[in-house]
């Protein structure tokens, strides 16, 4: 078997890349370890920056996102019981974000791939990558108990944080930067109308909470919990009770509770691997970096990585390697800005068990400064909607 680009992983990174390459006439096969149902069952975030929206249009999968996604022109910060609106559109010359669940986006991408007859091997087991430091890389995998080998020009490692691609790079060739936070987010999805039209990010003495949504009838809520918490110990009632304690009377008056469709705890992590290219292997999305969800950047970074990668590969097949040669540097500049923003938002809004009292006072003062200063709010808004893309 042979293809031009072997893509490992059918999450948003792999699927968007596959779509962009197909539209440019480049042949790609996606190898995914899980079943399509499993991939769709993972509940992830869903705030899209304009750059990501434009890219999905370019990939030909934007129709349902425009029809069903919810444009948001601002969000609220609820700090110790007081609300402060971050007017995204007003502070950034009219920019907005679209709230559209990653699950729905993944569904759209899978359908487009199937409709175009493009090849995805689901339940590809024991995927291993070989010879990416030479000119003839190969990918091996097992499907239905049978071994296969695929020759390719390039390998795109879109296989997430626990994937095989980053792990296959020799240790001396890669540097990891990491910060693990001493808490996680307990999330609950419910078919209840959202508590507010806009997202509410709340900082309270009991910890952070977030009111988000998937549609006008489906809400997504989170509360910060210690890493020692187990999801089994959180009944729906206990979750709603804790959320209530972290909201203001205005929100509590509108909060509609109901049975959970999904409930899970996600640890928070900041992580970057450098570089993102190793000969003919490119890492993209969560395979190369992780952000805590506070800044809503994970999916957007995945989209901008594969935008850059697709352009580089298309250029390569037209005769120039400039794009792929700059892939890593170009991506990392954007990634570090989003890493900084996500880390900063996380620091400002969460309760850290071990912060020294001076630092806590300084952080409280910083948040007070940010919400009361036009410059401060503008900084928050322009990072949230996404920084301009550098080509
Ligand atoms: N072989 C084949 N596939 C694999 C392997 C492997 N060894 N390891 C992992 N995968 C698959 C996973 O099953 C998953 O479907 O790779 C895919 C990676 O998808 P994601 O984890 O969603 O990563 P990515 O596509 O980069 O999307 C990033 O996901 O976690 C969120 O916030 C993040 O929204 C962002 C987005
Ligand atoms: C979500 O809706 O899941 C969500 C929204 C915004 C975030 C994080 C998660 O910052």
XYZ file of C-alpha atoms and ligand atoms in Angstrom:
437
model
C 0.000 0.000 0.000
C 1.173 3.531 -0.783
C -0.027 7.064 -0.132
C 1.446 10.551 -0.249
C 0.664 11.522 3.353
C -0.006 8.975 6.098
C -2.033 10.679 8.842
C -2.037 9.030 12.265
C -5.156 9.954 14.263
C -8.712 10.895 13.225
C -9.355 13.648 15.763
C -9.924 17.211 14.550
C -6.261 17.647 13.478
C -6.116 14.533 11.318
C -9.572 14.988 9.834
C -9.113 18.668 8.937
C -5.688 17.951 7.438
C -7.148 15.088 5.398
C -9.852 17.381 4.064
C -7.440 20.195 3.127
C -5.082 17.789 1.353
C -7.894 16.054 -0.537
C -9.124 19.399 -1.843
C -5.630 20.058 -3.201
C -5.531 16.650 -4.905
C -3.046 15.141 -2.441
C -3.642 11.529 -1.475
C -3.780 10.742 2.246
C -4.831 7.774 4.383
C -5.863 8.203 8.018
C -5.088 5.483 10.582
C -7.161 5.693 13.758
C -6.810 3.344 16.729
C -10.425 3.670 17.907
C -13.871 3.178 16.356
C -15.766 6.186 14.883
C -18.314 5.870 17.722
C -15.596 6.091 20.347
C -14.081 9.177 18.689
C -17.518 10.842 18.617
C -18.247 9.887 22.219
C -15.466 12.070 23.638
C -16.884 15.353 24.919
C -14.456 18.165 24.285
C -14.612 21.951 24.117
C -16.171 23.956 21.351
C -15.183 27.589 20.987
C -13.957 28.429 17.491
C -11.885 31.470 16.613
C -12.465 33.215 13.284
C -9.257 31.672 11.889
C -10.631 28.189 12.625
C -14.054 29.094 11.194
C -12.414 30.329 7.971
C -10.345 27.161 7.755
C -13.394 24.909 8.128
C -15.065 26.871 5.329
C -11.971 26.397 3.216
C -12.084 22.676 3.993
C -15.705 22.621 2.762
C -17.214 21.565 6.103
C -18.562 24.878 7.447
C -22.255 24.688 6.474
C -23.732 23.145 9.640
C -21.352 25.130 11.866
C -22.753 28.361 10.390
C -26.345 27.122 10.601
C -26.247 25.676 14.131
C -23.198 27.256 15.808
C -23.792 30.159 18.180
C -21.834 33.364 17.488
C -20.665 34.971 20.735
C -19.662 38.634 20.884
C -18.567 38.567 24.524
C -18.299 36.591 27.756
C -18.713 37.333 31.422
C -16.211 37.159 34.236
C -17.871 36.612 37.598
C -15.329 37.553 40.233
C -16.242 37.080 43.874
C -19.908 37.752 43.067
C -19.437 40.723 40.698
C -19.902 40.496 36.945
C -17.604 42.076 34.370
C -18.358 41.657 30.682
C -15.522 41.194 28.196
C -16.993 42.754 25.070
C -15.046 40.712 22.536
C -16.516 42.404 19.465
C -16.311 45.930 20.883
C -12.712 45.487 22.011
C -11.384 43.808 18.851
C -12.989 45.724 16.008
C -15.940 43.342 15.613
C -14.382 39.898 16.092
C -16.496 37.083 17.505
C -16.122 33.397 18.313
C -18.519 30.599 17.398
C -19.619 28.065 20.001
C -19.937 24.732 18.181
C -19.122 21.440 19.894
C -16.054 19.513 18.820
C -18.275 16.422 18.611
C -20.476 18.078 15.967
C -17.454 19.347 14.080
C -15.915 15.862 14.117
C -19.194 14.432 12.798
C -19.184 16.955 9.905
C -15.577 16.104 9.059
C -16.243 12.331 9.159
C -19.243 12.734 6.875
C -17.334 14.873 4.386
C -14.538 12.299 4.344
C -16.943 9.418 3.779
C -18.862 11.342 1.085
C -15.619 11.999 -0.815
C -14.697 8.310 -0.582
C -11.470 9.059 1.298
C -9.809 6.226 3.167
C -9.801 6.044 6.969
C -8.723 2.844 8.690
C -10.521 2.729 12.055
C -9.380 0.266 14.720
C -5.853 0.321 13.293
C -3.874 -1.358 16.080
C -0.143 -1.368 16.890
C 0.552 1.612 14.627
C 4.309 2.178 14.301
C 6.209 4.712 12.199
C 9.563 4.054 10.495
C 12.370 5.784 8.549
C 10.961 9.293 8.790
C 14.552 10.553 9.003
C 15.156 9.269 5.455
C 13.323 9.836 2.172
C 11.023 6.790 2.286
C 9.017 6.676 5.499
C 6.681 3.765 6.251
C 3.820 3.151 8.631
C 2.889 -0.301 9.937
C -0.354 -1.317 11.600
C -2.545 -4.294 12.374
C -6.158 -4.399 11.237
C -8.451 -7.346 12.010
C -5.441 -9.335 13.144
C -3.516 -8.769 9.900
C -0.307 -6.756 9.563
C -0.058 -4.001 6.918
C 2.679 -1.688 5.745
C 2.131 1.622 3.997
C 4.876 3.536 2.177
C 4.455 7.325 2.094
C 6.215 10.634 1.403
C 5.313 12.159 4.785
C 3.810 11.189 8.129
C 1.478 13.584 9.959
C 1.403 12.794 13.676
C -2.125 13.911 14.581
C -2.503 11.249 17.261
C -3.045 13.373 20.341
C -1.121 13.633 23.595
C -0.832 9.858 24.185
C -0.084 8.987 20.565
C 2.740 6.963 19.071
C 4.289 9.613 16.807
C 5.844 11.967 19.375
C 6.918 8.916 21.382
C 8.811 7.587 18.325
C 11.142 10.585 18.114
C 14.611 9.950 19.631
C 14.808 11.596 23.088
C 17.838 13.712 22.195
C 16.002 15.313 19.267
C 13.014 16.668 21.212
C 12.512 18.997 24.179
C 9.387 18.915 26.361
C 8.113 21.911 28.342
C 5.444 21.055 30.864
C 3.392 22.377 33.739
C 0.875 20.230 35.592
C -1.788 22.034 37.630
C -2.836 20.750 41.047
C -6.527 20.434 40.086
C -8.882 19.274 37.355
C -12.214 20.267 35.827
C -15.264 18.187 36.594
C -17.582 18.677 33.595
C -21.281 17.939 33.206
C -23.305 17.959 29.988
C -27.105 18.231 30.235
C -30.103 18.833 28.000
C -31.127 21.959 29.853
C -31.175 25.527 28.512
C -27.920 27.385 29.293
C -28.007 29.648 32.332
C -26.955 32.662 30.252
C -26.643 33.688 26.580
C -22.914 34.136 27.053
C -20.256 32.006 28.750
C -19.603 32.807 32.411
C -16.100 32.236 33.810
C -16.391 32.444 37.609
C -13.696 32.869 40.258
C -14.824 32.207 43.813
C -13.272 31.259 47.130
C -14.548 27.687 46.524
C -12.708 27.525 43.199
C -13.312 28.203 39.519
C -16.450 27.330 37.579
C -17.547 27.777 33.970
C -21.005 27.938 32.426
C -20.834 27.009 28.748
C -23.196 25.497 26.200
C -23.530 23.420 23.066
C -26.868 24.854 21.860
C -29.927 26.733 23.169
C -31.084 23.481 24.759
C -27.828 21.823 25.839
C -25.498 23.183 28.493
C -21.999 22.326 29.594
C -20.799 23.247 33.081
C -17.501 22.786 34.871
C -16.251 23.123 38.454
C -12.619 23.087 39.560
C -11.918 20.050 41.784
C -8.792 18.676 43.501
C -6.994 15.951 41.541
C -7.891 13.491 44.280
C -11.628 13.664 43.438
C -13.289 10.673 41.751
C -16.155 11.192 39.319
C -18.110 8.319 40.983
C -18.328 10.441 44.132
C -20.124 13.204 42.250
C -23.841 12.564 41.896
C -25.641 15.007 39.608
C -27.212 16.606 42.680
C -23.854 17.132 44.294
C -22.536 18.736 41.078
C -25.479 21.150 40.743
C -25.192 22.080 44.404
C -21.488 22.880 44.070
C -22.066 24.857 40.871
C -24.785 26.919 42.577
C -22.386 27.849 45.349
C -20.006 29.264 42.745
C -22.579 31.406 40.868
C -24.336 34.687 41.647
C -28.058 35.065 42.518
C -28.802 36.233 38.949
C -27.411 33.003 37.496
C -28.948 30.825 40.184
C -32.372 32.285 39.430
C -32.030 31.031 35.844
C -30.154 27.784 36.417
C -32.101 24.771 35.134
C -30.747 21.468 36.394
C -31.374 18.027 34.946
C -29.868 14.579 34.545
C -26.324 14.498 33.159
C -25.652 13.113 29.672
C -21.953 12.927 30.500
C -19.785 13.681 33.490
C -16.001 13.424 33.653
C -12.911 14.876 35.297
C -10.091 16.241 33.130
C -6.714 17.152 34.630
C -5.220 20.496 33.553
C -1.862 20.571 31.828
C 0.319 22.931 29.808
C 2.717 21.109 27.464
C 4.802 21.911 24.384
C 7.158 19.644 22.431
C 9.826 21.312 20.298
C 10.456 21.101 17.410
C 7.369 19.851 15.584
C 9.182 18.462 12.540
C 11.610 15.536 12.403
C 12.643 14.887 8.803
C 9.476 13.639 7.146
C 7.422 13.465 10.337
C 5.296 16.436 11.435
C 3.483 16.648 14.771
C 0.227 18.619 14.890
C -2.446 19.405 17.479
C -2.487 17.663 20.865
C 0.393 15.413 19.745
C 2.644 18.470 20.025
C 1.007 20.613 22.696
C -1.662 20.764 25.392
C -3.270 23.829 26.939
C -5.490 23.989 30.004
C -9.044 24.583 28.689
C -9.449 27.970 30.402
C -8.579 29.955 27.271
C -10.502 27.662 24.874
C -7.448 27.311 22.636
C -6.948 23.529 22.168
C -9.085 23.022 19.094
C -8.026 26.357 17.591
C -4.342 25.496 17.839
C -4.994 22.119 16.251
C -6.719 23.914 13.368
C -3.932 26.438 12.837
C -1.207 23.749 12.959
C -2.846 21.741 10.204
C -3.544 24.904 8.206
C 0.184 25.601 8.173
C 1.039 21.955 7.509
C -1.419 21.608 4.618
C -0.064 24.769 2.975
C 3.502 23.516 3.398
C 2.728 20.108 1.911
C 0.788 21.608 -1.006
C 3.763 23.894 -1.714
C 6.092 20.884 -1.562
C 4.170 19.061 -4.278
C 4.329 22.254 -6.365
C 8.114 22.344 -6.043
C 9.058 24.401 -2.949
C 10.020 23.188 0.539
C 9.921 26.665 2.108
C 6.571 25.967 3.784
C 7.527 22.672 5.407
C 10.910 24.084 6.405
C 9.166 26.875 8.337
C 6.353 24.692 9.705
C 7.738 24.187 13.183
C 8.897 27.779 13.802
C 5.722 29.315 12.422
C 3.468 27.058 14.507
C 5.484 27.413 17.700
C 5.297 31.209 17.694
C 1.512 31.011 17.694
C 1.420 28.064 20.101
C 3.540 29.795 22.744
C 1.271 32.843 22.660
C -1.760 30.615 23.217
C 0.109 28.648 25.903
C 0.922 31.897 27.674
C -2.669 33.079 27.470
C -4.136 29.781 28.706
C -1.657 29.605 31.594
C -2.379 33.239 32.501
C -6.179 32.802 32.432
C -5.803 29.636 34.526
C -3.654 31.406 37.108
C -5.987 34.371 37.375
C -9.228 32.432 37.734
C -8.411 29.292 39.754
C -7.728 28.708 43.418
C -4.244 27.236 43.892
C -3.862 25.189 47.076
C -0.229 26.196 47.591
C -0.038 29.835 46.484
C 1.818 32.057 48.881
C -0.454 34.760 50.310
C 1.567 37.574 48.745
C 1.323 36.006 45.292
C -2.413 35.441 45.751
C -2.917 39.147 46.604
C -0.838 40.146 43.574
C -2.901 37.859 41.305
C -6.156 39.260 42.718
C -4.845 42.762 42.018
C -3.936 41.754 38.471
C -7.441 40.458 37.798
C -8.903 43.642 39.298
C -6.633 45.652 37.000
C -7.566 43.605 33.934
C -11.331 44.032 34.346
C -11.170 47.732 35.232
C -8.714 48.826 32.567
C -9.558 49.167 28.891
C -6.028 48.007 28.041
C -6.465 44.985 30.323
C -9.812 43.965 28.842
C -8.457 44.500 25.320
C -5.527 42.169 26.047
C -7.897 39.489 27.267
C -10.290 39.955 24.335
C -7.713 39.950 21.541
C -6.135 36.751 22.845
C -9.519 35.071 23.351
C -10.761 35.761 19.810
C -7.384 34.630 18.443
C -4.305 36.567 17.460
C -3.874 37.479 13.786
C -2.389 34.696 11.697
C 1.196 35.132 10.472
C 1.814 33.429 7.142
N -2.633 4.998 16.523
C -3.686 5.541 15.847
N -4.446 6.520 16.343
C -4.142 6.991 17.550
C -3.044 6.496 18.292
C -2.278 5.452 17.726
N -1.229 4.924 18.369
N -2.975 7.176 19.466
C -3.977 8.039 19.447
N -4.694 7.954 18.313
C -5.896 8.704 17.930
C -6.864 8.921 19.081
O -7.729 7.816 19.252
C -7.602 10.173 18.643
O -8.776 9.879 17.914
O -5.515 10.019 17.556
C -6.615 10.903 17.735
C -6.120 12.198 18.352
O -7.206 13.092 18.464
P -7.287 14.236 19.574
O -6.797 13.717 20.853
O -8.648 14.812 19.500
O -6.188 15.305 19.089
P -6.261 16.387 17.910
O -6.886 15.836 16.688
O -4.917 16.992 17.833
O -7.326 17.444 18.433
C -7.041 18.397 19.365
O -8.753 17.771 20.836
O -8.149 17.379 23.062
C -8.775 18.242 22.194
O -8.473 20.362 23.154
C -8.043 19.515 22.173
O -9.707 20.426 20.899
C -8.386 19.956 20.834
C -8.337 18.793 19.989
C -16.742 24.126 26.680
O -17.822 24.545 26.246
O -16.560 22.924 26.854
C -15.686 25.112 27.005
C -15.858 26.443 26.682
C -14.882 27.370 26.985
C -13.730 26.967 27.616
C -13.535 25.625 27.931
C -14.519 24.691 27.618
O -12.789 27.892 27.938
